[in-house]
């Protein structure tokens, strides 16, 4: 009696802990997009099917170990192997394959309301919004998507393989050098979700994330318009630190230092949710920390650590970058 109640008391936290993995901003089982919903449904169907098969196999094994085998004729045993070992598994797996293949056209791009190019870099994401008849808008490490729209994401990479994955919204698609892959995102529920690189790409693979914010369509339109605007020169000390230390050779801040495209575009850095491709919250302290310790925070990143900058310059630079909204 005592053992049972102790087991029950242990069971609840374990079950809750397991279920906690089913929700949140980066769960394929808590879908916020049409594709993710289909994938989650397929998962639950396969889990139910696997449960039925597991029960049958275990039941058969227990039955076989307990029954008197002399009662089985050779013909009956062969029939059992043929049906339970070959025909039924073939039918079940063929059914699951057909069901899975039926979902594939959904993931193919066919007509969209919005096109976004996403390029994999070491170790961050270059994001370009394409606009009809207007200049495209470049940003980094963050996607903003209008709820209810069909968004085509064009995926490329320059040197190493990555994989683009926002589990709450859709499945994953590899980014392969020399190839252009496409994925459809059809977000349904506003919120902030987390995406990650899903293919090992080097020392900072696990530090290559992004945020994806699904917004109401009018809020998205306002955001894109603001994002297209250049930064306004302010003459702030941080702006001078940026220009004097050659930051503009790699990073563009449109309106102040145009043209560079080696590192992420920083024009509206202050409005992003994270710093360093999803690894730190966006605060001036974290910007300063990242600039001074790039190699420690993100091994293998192309940007050298700027720990030689005097503390005041670093603070001024971070404050200015954080103010770019
Ligand atoms: Cu990029 Cu892993």
Tab-separated table of C-alpha atoms and ligand atoms in Angstrom:
chain	number	residue	atom	x	y	z
A	1	UNK	CA	0.000	0.000	0.000
A	2	UNK	CA	2.726	2.428	1.032
A	3	UNK	CA	4.736	1.578	-2.086
A	4	UNK	CA	1.782	2.270	-4.413
A	5	UNK	CA	1.068	5.738	-3.011
A	6	UNK	CA	4.752	6.667	-3.148
A	7	UNK	CA	4.879	5.526	-6.773
A	8	UNK	CA	1.796	7.576	-7.562
A	9	UNK	CA	3.293	10.634	-5.927
A	10	UNK	CA	6.413	10.180	-8.086
A	11	UNK	CA	4.399	9.548	-11.231
A	12	UNK	CA	2.729	12.975	-11.315
A	13	UNK	CA	5.893	15.143	-11.424
A	14	UNK	CA	7.391	12.807	-14.040
A	15	UNK	CA	4.246	12.982	-16.217
A	16	UNK	CA	4.066	16.779	-15.841
A	17	UNK	CA	7.751	17.111	-16.705
A	18	UNK	CA	7.248	15.009	-19.837
A	19	UNK	CA	4.149	16.995	-20.868
A	20	UNK	CA	5.943	20.325	-20.291
A	21	UNK	CA	8.029	19.483	-23.373
A	22	UNK	CA	4.844	19.475	-25.482
A	23	UNK	CA	4.184	23.231	-25.294
A	24	UNK	CA	6.173	26.448	-25.505
A	25	UNK	CA	7.699	28.638	-28.218
A	26	UNK	CA	9.793	25.866	-29.803
A	27	UNK	CA	7.546	22.813	-29.802
A	28	UNK	CA	6.369	20.951	-32.882
A	29	UNK	CA	3.540	19.619	-30.693
A	30	UNK	CA	2.176	23.112	-29.944
A	31	UNK	CA	1.590	24.213	-33.567
A	32	UNK	CA	1.060	27.810	-34.704
A	33	UNK	CA	1.126	27.152	-38.445
A	34	UNK	CA	-0.743	25.025	-41.015
A	35	UNK	CA	2.252	22.746	-41.792
A	36	UNK	CA	3.104	22.314	-38.099
A	37	UNK	CA	-0.520	21.309	-37.415
A	38	UNK	CA	-0.349	18.607	-40.116
A	39	UNK	CA	2.994	17.376	-38.783
A	40	UNK	CA	1.685	17.265	-35.195
A	41	UNK	CA	-1.422	15.339	-36.322
A	42	UNK	CA	0.760	12.870	-38.247
A	43	UNK	CA	2.926	12.436	-35.136
A	44	UNK	CA	-0.058	11.637	-32.891
A	45	UNK	CA	-1.475	9.212	-35.492
A	46	UNK	CA	1.865	7.422	-35.750
A	47	UNK	CA	2.210	7.355	-31.961
A	48	UNK	CA	-1.259	5.787	-31.645
A	49	UNK	CA	-0.410	3.266	-34.394
A	50	UNK	CA	2.911	2.452	-32.726
A	51	UNK	CA	1.071	1.983	-29.406
A	52	UNK	CA	-1.363	-0.497	-30.962
A	53	UNK	CA	1.442	-2.458	-32.657
A	54	UNK	CA	3.550	-2.471	-29.458
A	55	UNK	CA	0.581	-3.822	-27.458
A	56	UNK	CA	-0.099	-6.530	-30.065
A	57	UNK	CA	3.557	-7.619	-30.268
A	58	UNK	CA	3.906	-7.720	-26.490
A	59	UNK	CA	0.573	-9.520	-26.109
A	60	UNK	CA	1.618	-12.118	-28.696
A	61	UNK	CA	4.982	-12.626	-27.002
A	62	UNK	CA	3.354	-13.147	-23.595
A	63	UNK	CA	0.740	-15.464	-25.117
A	64	UNK	CA	3.426	-17.481	-26.951
A	65	UNK	CA	5.555	-17.850	-23.831
A	66	UNK	CA	2.617	-19.126	-21.796
A	67	UNK	CA	0.724	-21.324	-24.277
A	68	UNK	CA	1.538	-24.924	-24.953
A	69	UNK	CA	3.441	-24.840	-28.249
A	70	UNK	CA	2.659	-28.495	-28.999
A	71	UNK	CA	-0.913	-27.386	-29.726
A	72	UNK	CA	0.297	-25.324	-32.710
A	73	UNK	CA	0.533	-27.117	-36.051
A	74	UNK	CA	3.421	-26.123	-38.343
A	75	UNK	CA	0.926	-24.696	-40.836
A	76	UNK	CA	-0.702	-22.504	-38.180
A	77	UNK	CA	2.700	-21.226	-37.022
A	78	UNK	CA	3.725	-20.396	-40.613
A	79	UNK	CA	0.453	-18.546	-41.169
A	80	UNK	CA	1.071	-16.567	-37.997
A	81	UNK	CA	4.545	-15.540	-39.224
A	82	UNK	CA	3.214	-14.676	-42.701
A	83	UNK	CA	0.343	-12.489	-41.463
A	84	UNK	CA	1.742	-10.930	-38.270
A	85	UNK	CA	5.346	-10.784	-39.490
A	86	UNK	CA	4.972	-9.728	-43.133
A	87	UNK	CA	1.522	-8.860	-44.481
A	88	UNK	CA	0.154	-6.696	-41.643
A	89	UNK	CA	3.407	-4.671	-41.143
A	90	UNK	CA	3.635	-4.112	-44.927
A	91	UNK	CA	0.052	-2.829	-45.059
A	92	UNK	CA	0.507	-0.599	-41.992
A	93	UNK	CA	3.810	0.890	-43.246
A	94	UNK	CA	2.436	1.377	-46.801
A	95	UNK	CA	-0.590	3.172	-45.325
A	96	UNK	CA	1.644	5.468	-43.248
A	97	UNK	CA	3.888	6.164	-46.285
A	98	UNK	CA	0.888	7.073	-48.462
A	99	UNK	CA	-0.424	9.349	-45.699
A	100	UNK	CA	3.006	10.995	-45.323
A	101	UNK	CA	3.385	11.503	-49.094
A	102	UNK	CA	-0.052	13.128	-49.233
A	103	UNK	CA	1.259	15.848	-46.880
A	104	UNK	CA	4.338	16.634	-48.991
A	105	UNK	CA	2.723	18.913	-51.642
A	106	UNK	CA	1.648	21.134	-48.753
A	107	UNK	CA	5.297	21.930	-48.034
A	108	UNK	CA	6.005	22.952	-51.634
A	109	UNK	CA	5.875	26.619	-52.593
A	110	UNK	CA	2.996	27.581	-54.872
A	111	UNK	CA	1.948	31.210	-55.025
A	112	UNK	CA	2.584	33.339	-51.968
A	113	UNK	CA	1.670	36.677	-50.424
A	114	UNK	CA	5.234	37.366	-49.316
A	115	UNK	CA	8.740	36.179	-50.229
A	116	UNK	CA	11.643	36.187	-47.817
A	117	UNK	CA	15.195	35.089	-48.588
A	118	UNK	CA	17.052	33.493	-45.692
A	119	UNK	CA	20.764	32.729	-46.079
A	120	UNK	CA	22.740	30.654	-43.582
A	121	UNK	CA	25.980	32.304	-42.404
A	122	UNK	CA	28.621	31.456	-39.753
A	123	UNK	CA	26.692	31.407	-37.374
A	124	UNK	CA	23.731	33.639	-38.043
A	125	UNK	CA	20.865	34.179	-40.482
A	126	UNK	CA	20.765	36.843	-43.226
A	127	UNK	CA	17.123	37.738	-43.829
A	128	UNK	CA	15.923	39.710	-46.887
A	129	UNK	CA	12.302	40.768	-47.416
A	130	UNK	CA	11.488	41.087	-51.131
A	131	UNK	CA	8.959	43.775	-52.040
A	132	UNK	CA	7.242	44.269	-55.393
A	133	UNK	CA	8.588	47.415	-57.079
A	134	UNK	CA	10.349	48.563	-53.912
A	135	UNK	CA	13.898	47.994	-52.622
A	136	UNK	CA	14.230	44.845	-50.536
A	137	UNK	CA	14.705	45.103	-46.766
A	138	UNK	CA	17.672	43.398	-45.116
A	139	UNK	CA	17.702	42.309	-41.486
A	140	UNK	CA	19.206	39.438	-39.479
A	141	UNK	CA	18.429	36.666	-37.033
A	142	UNK	CA	14.757	37.445	-36.836
A	143	UNK	CA	11.672	36.756	-38.907
A	144	UNK	CA	8.467	38.730	-38.632
A	145	UNK	CA	5.494	37.135	-40.330
A	146	UNK	CA	1.928	38.288	-40.927
A	147	UNK	CA	-0.624	35.861	-39.435
A	148	UNK	CA	-2.779	34.132	-42.027
A	149	UNK	CA	-0.415	34.836	-44.954
A	150	UNK	CA	1.267	32.324	-47.269
A	151	UNK	CA	4.972	33.105	-46.916
A	152	UNK	CA	7.562	31.595	-49.241
A	153	UNK	CA	11.016	31.320	-47.698
A	154	UNK	CA	13.877	30.981	-50.196
A	155	UNK	CA	16.774	29.185	-48.489
A	156	UNK	CA	20.451	29.399	-49.477
A	157	UNK	CA	23.872	29.161	-47.878
A	158	UNK	CA	27.301	30.240	-49.048
A	159	UNK	CA	29.752	27.733	-47.609
A	160	UNK	CA	28.384	25.171	-45.142
A	161	UNK	CA	25.195	23.215	-44.740
A	162	UNK	CA	22.548	24.475	-42.281
A	163	UNK	CA	18.908	23.611	-41.752
A	164	UNK	CA	16.094	26.091	-41.293
A	165	UNK	CA	13.549	25.058	-38.677
A	166	UNK	CA	10.824	26.910	-36.783
A	167	UNK	CA	9.138	23.906	-35.107
A	168	UNK	CA	5.961	25.759	-34.083
A	169	UNK	CA	5.278	26.901	-37.658
A	170	UNK	CA	6.611	24.299	-40.094
A	171	UNK	CA	9.007	21.431	-40.737
A	172	UNK	CA	12.725	21.734	-41.390
A	173	UNK	CA	14.456	22.316	-44.722
A	174	UNK	CA	18.187	21.972	-45.359
A	175	UNK	CA	20.238	24.851	-46.720
A	176	UNK	CA	22.811	23.359	-49.075
A	177	UNK	CA	25.685	25.240	-50.787
A	178	UNK	CA	24.934	25.665	-54.516
A	179	UNK	CA	21.234	24.885	-54.124
A	180	UNK	CA	18.153	27.014	-53.560
A	181	UNK	CA	15.477	25.333	-51.432
A	182	UNK	CA	12.027	26.641	-50.654
A	183	UNK	CA	9.705	26.293	-47.720
A	184	UNK	CA	6.189	27.575	-47.100
A	185	UNK	CA	5.291	29.168	-43.781
A	186	UNK	CA	1.594	29.646	-43.062
A	187	UNK	CA	1.528	31.028	-39.533
A	188	UNK	CA	-1.874	31.016	-37.872
A	189	UNK	CA	-1.392	32.220	-34.287
A	190	UNK	CA	0.334	35.515	-33.300
A	191	UNK	CA	3.181	35.096	-30.842
A	192	UNK	CA	6.954	34.924	-30.588
A	193	UNK	CA	8.440	31.563	-31.516
A	194	UNK	CA	11.962	30.210	-31.591
A	195	UNK	CA	13.719	28.782	-34.609
A	196	UNK	CA	17.030	26.924	-34.667
A	197	UNK	CA	19.601	25.550	-37.043
A	198	UNK	CA	18.845	21.836	-37.310
A	199	UNK	CA	21.951	20.595	-39.125
A	200	UNK	CA	25.418	20.435	-37.568
A	201	UNK	CA	27.356	23.289	-39.184
A	202	UNK	CA	30.381	23.800	-36.948
A	203	UNK	CA	31.518	24.843	-33.495
A	204	UNK	CA	28.607	27.230	-32.888
A	205	UNK	CA	25.842	25.183	-34.480
A	206	UNK	CA	23.970	25.067	-31.159
A	207	UNK	CA	24.296	28.872	-30.882
A	208	UNK	CA	22.563	29.603	-34.186
A	209	UNK	CA	18.966	30.428	-33.339
A	210	UNK	CA	16.444	33.053	-34.370
A	211	UNK	CA	13.156	34.458	-33.210
A	212	UNK	CA	10.046	34.390	-35.379
A	213	UNK	CA	7.308	36.813	-34.445
A	214	UNK	CA	3.874	36.236	-35.960
A	215	UNK	CA	2.025	39.571	-36.033
A	216	UNK	CA	-1.380	40.891	-37.055
A	217	UNK	CA	-1.138	41.854	-40.785
A	218	UNK	CA	-1.429	45.631	-40.210
A	219	UNK	CA	1.203	45.567	-37.431
A	220	UNK	CA	3.457	43.592	-39.792
A	221	UNK	CA	2.990	46.170	-42.584
A	222	UNK	CA	3.934	48.965	-40.157
A	223	UNK	CA	6.989	47.012	-38.978
A	224	UNK	CA	8.219	46.366	-42.542
A	225	UNK	CA	7.807	50.040	-43.432
A	226	UNK	CA	9.818	51.070	-40.357
A	227	UNK	CA	12.438	48.409	-41.084
A	228	UNK	CA	12.893	49.792	-44.631
A	229	UNK	CA	13.745	53.263	-43.300
A	230	UNK	CA	17.433	54.108	-42.841
A	231	UNK	CA	18.905	55.028	-39.468
A	232	UNK	CA	19.230	58.735	-38.698
A	233	UNK	CA	22.751	60.023	-37.957
A	234	UNK	CA	22.745	61.463	-34.441
A	235	UNK	CA	26.416	62.303	-33.893
A	236	UNK	CA	26.266	60.209	-30.692
A	237	UNK	CA	29.576	59.056	-29.238
A	238	UNK	CA	28.700	55.416	-29.948
A	239	UNK	CA	28.128	56.265	-33.603
A	240	UNK	CA	31.647	57.715	-33.787
A	241	UNK	CA	33.115	54.672	-32.047
A	242	UNK	CA	31.363	52.507	-34.663
A	243	UNK	CA	32.802	54.498	-37.577
A	244	UNK	CA	36.306	55.043	-36.116
A	245	UNK	CA	36.859	51.360	-35.304
A	246	UNK	CA	35.947	50.166	-38.776
A	247	UNK	CA	32.773	48.325	-37.698
A	248	UNK	CA	31.193	49.614	-40.899
A	249	UNK	CA	33.596	47.516	-43.005
A	250	UNK	CA	31.539	44.422	-42.113
A	251	UNK	CA	28.211	45.735	-40.787
A	252	UNK	CA	25.798	48.018	-42.604
A	253	UNK	CA	23.824	50.595	-40.665
A	254	UNK	CA	21.822	52.012	-43.548
A	255	UNK	CA	21.976	55.810	-43.708
A	256	UNK	CA	25.204	55.924	-41.680
A	257	UNK	CA	27.452	53.240	-43.107
A	258	UNK	CA	26.060	51.602	-46.223
A	259	UNK	CA	27.198	48.768	-48.399
A	260	UNK	CA	28.980	46.298	-46.109
A	261	UNK	CA	27.431	42.834	-46.094
A	262	UNK	CA	29.962	40.571	-44.353
A	263	UNK	CA	28.255	40.629	-40.939
A	264	UNK	CA	24.617	41.150	-39.963
A	265	UNK	CA	22.878	44.401	-40.977
A	266	UNK	CA	22.514	46.432	-37.762
A	267	UNK	CA	20.222	49.243	-38.997
A	268	UNK	CA	17.419	48.413	-36.529
A	269	UNK	CA	19.323	46.253	-34.046
A	270	UNK	CA	17.547	47.842	-31.073
A	271	UNK	CA	14.150	46.542	-32.186
A	272	UNK	CA	15.241	42.880	-32.343
A	273	UNK	CA	14.354	40.376	-29.665
A	274	UNK	CA	17.835	38.918	-29.240
A	275	UNK	CA	21.532	39.587	-29.771
A	276	UNK	CA	24.064	37.189	-31.343
A	277	UNK	CA	21.462	35.093	-33.229
A	278	UNK	CA	19.191	34.081	-30.395
A	279	UNK	CA	21.818	33.621	-27.665
A	280	UNK	CA	21.349	36.753	-25.508
A	281	UNK	CA	18.446	39.046	-24.605
A	282	UNK	CA	18.686	42.380	-26.379
A	283	UNK	CA	20.007	44.779	-23.720
A	284	UNK	CA	22.865	47.328	-24.018
A	285	UNK	CA	24.848	45.277	-21.452
A	286	UNK	CA	24.538	42.150	-23.594
A	287	UNK	CA	25.453	44.041	-26.776
A	288	UNK	CA	28.637	45.306	-25.072
A	289	UNK	CA	29.355	41.812	-23.729
A	290	UNK	CA	28.938	40.283	-27.204
A	291	UNK	CA	31.108	42.882	-28.989
A	292	UNK	CA	33.937	42.376	-26.466
A	293	UNK	CA	33.727	38.556	-26.230
A	294	UNK	CA	32.520	37.224	-29.593
A	295	UNK	CA	34.910	34.260	-29.679
A	296	UNK	CA	34.069	33.162	-26.109
A	297	UNK	CA	30.300	33.517	-26.618
A	298	UNK	CA	30.236	32.038	-30.115
A	299	UNK	CA	33.328	29.965	-30.991
A	300	UNK	CA	34.276	30.030	-34.671
A	301	UNK	CA	32.358	33.230	-35.438
A	302	UNK	CA	34.025	35.492	-38.036
A	303	UNK	CA	33.902	38.645	-35.906
A	304	UNK	CA	37.013	39.127	-33.724
A	305	UNK	CA	36.481	40.082	-30.064
A	306	UNK	CA	36.745	43.850	-29.509
A	307	UNK	CA	38.018	43.551	-25.937
A	308	UNK	CA	40.687	46.189	-26.653
A	309	UNK	CA	38.020	48.934	-26.718
A	310	UNK	CA	38.106	51.191	-23.639
A	311	UNK	CA	35.139	50.516	-21.329
A	312	UNK	CA	33.525	53.964	-22.021
A	313	UNK	CA	33.726	53.432	-25.785
A	314	UNK	CA	32.206	49.979	-25.466
A	315	UNK	CA	29.311	51.270	-23.350
A	316	UNK	CA	28.731	54.206	-25.747
A	317	UNK	CA	28.777	51.853	-28.762
A	318	UNK	CA	26.346	49.389	-27.150
A	319	UNK	CA	24.007	52.173	-26.038
A	320	UNK	CA	23.957	53.631	-29.543
A	321	UNK	CA	23.411	50.229	-31.230
A	322	UNK	CA	20.590	49.483	-28.775
A	323	UNK	CA	18.961	52.805	-29.647
A	324	UNK	CA	18.709	51.912	-33.363
A	325	UNK	CA	15.012	51.063	-33.599
B	1	LIG	CU1	23.862	26.361	-38.846
B	1	LIG	CU2	23.850	24.371	-37.589
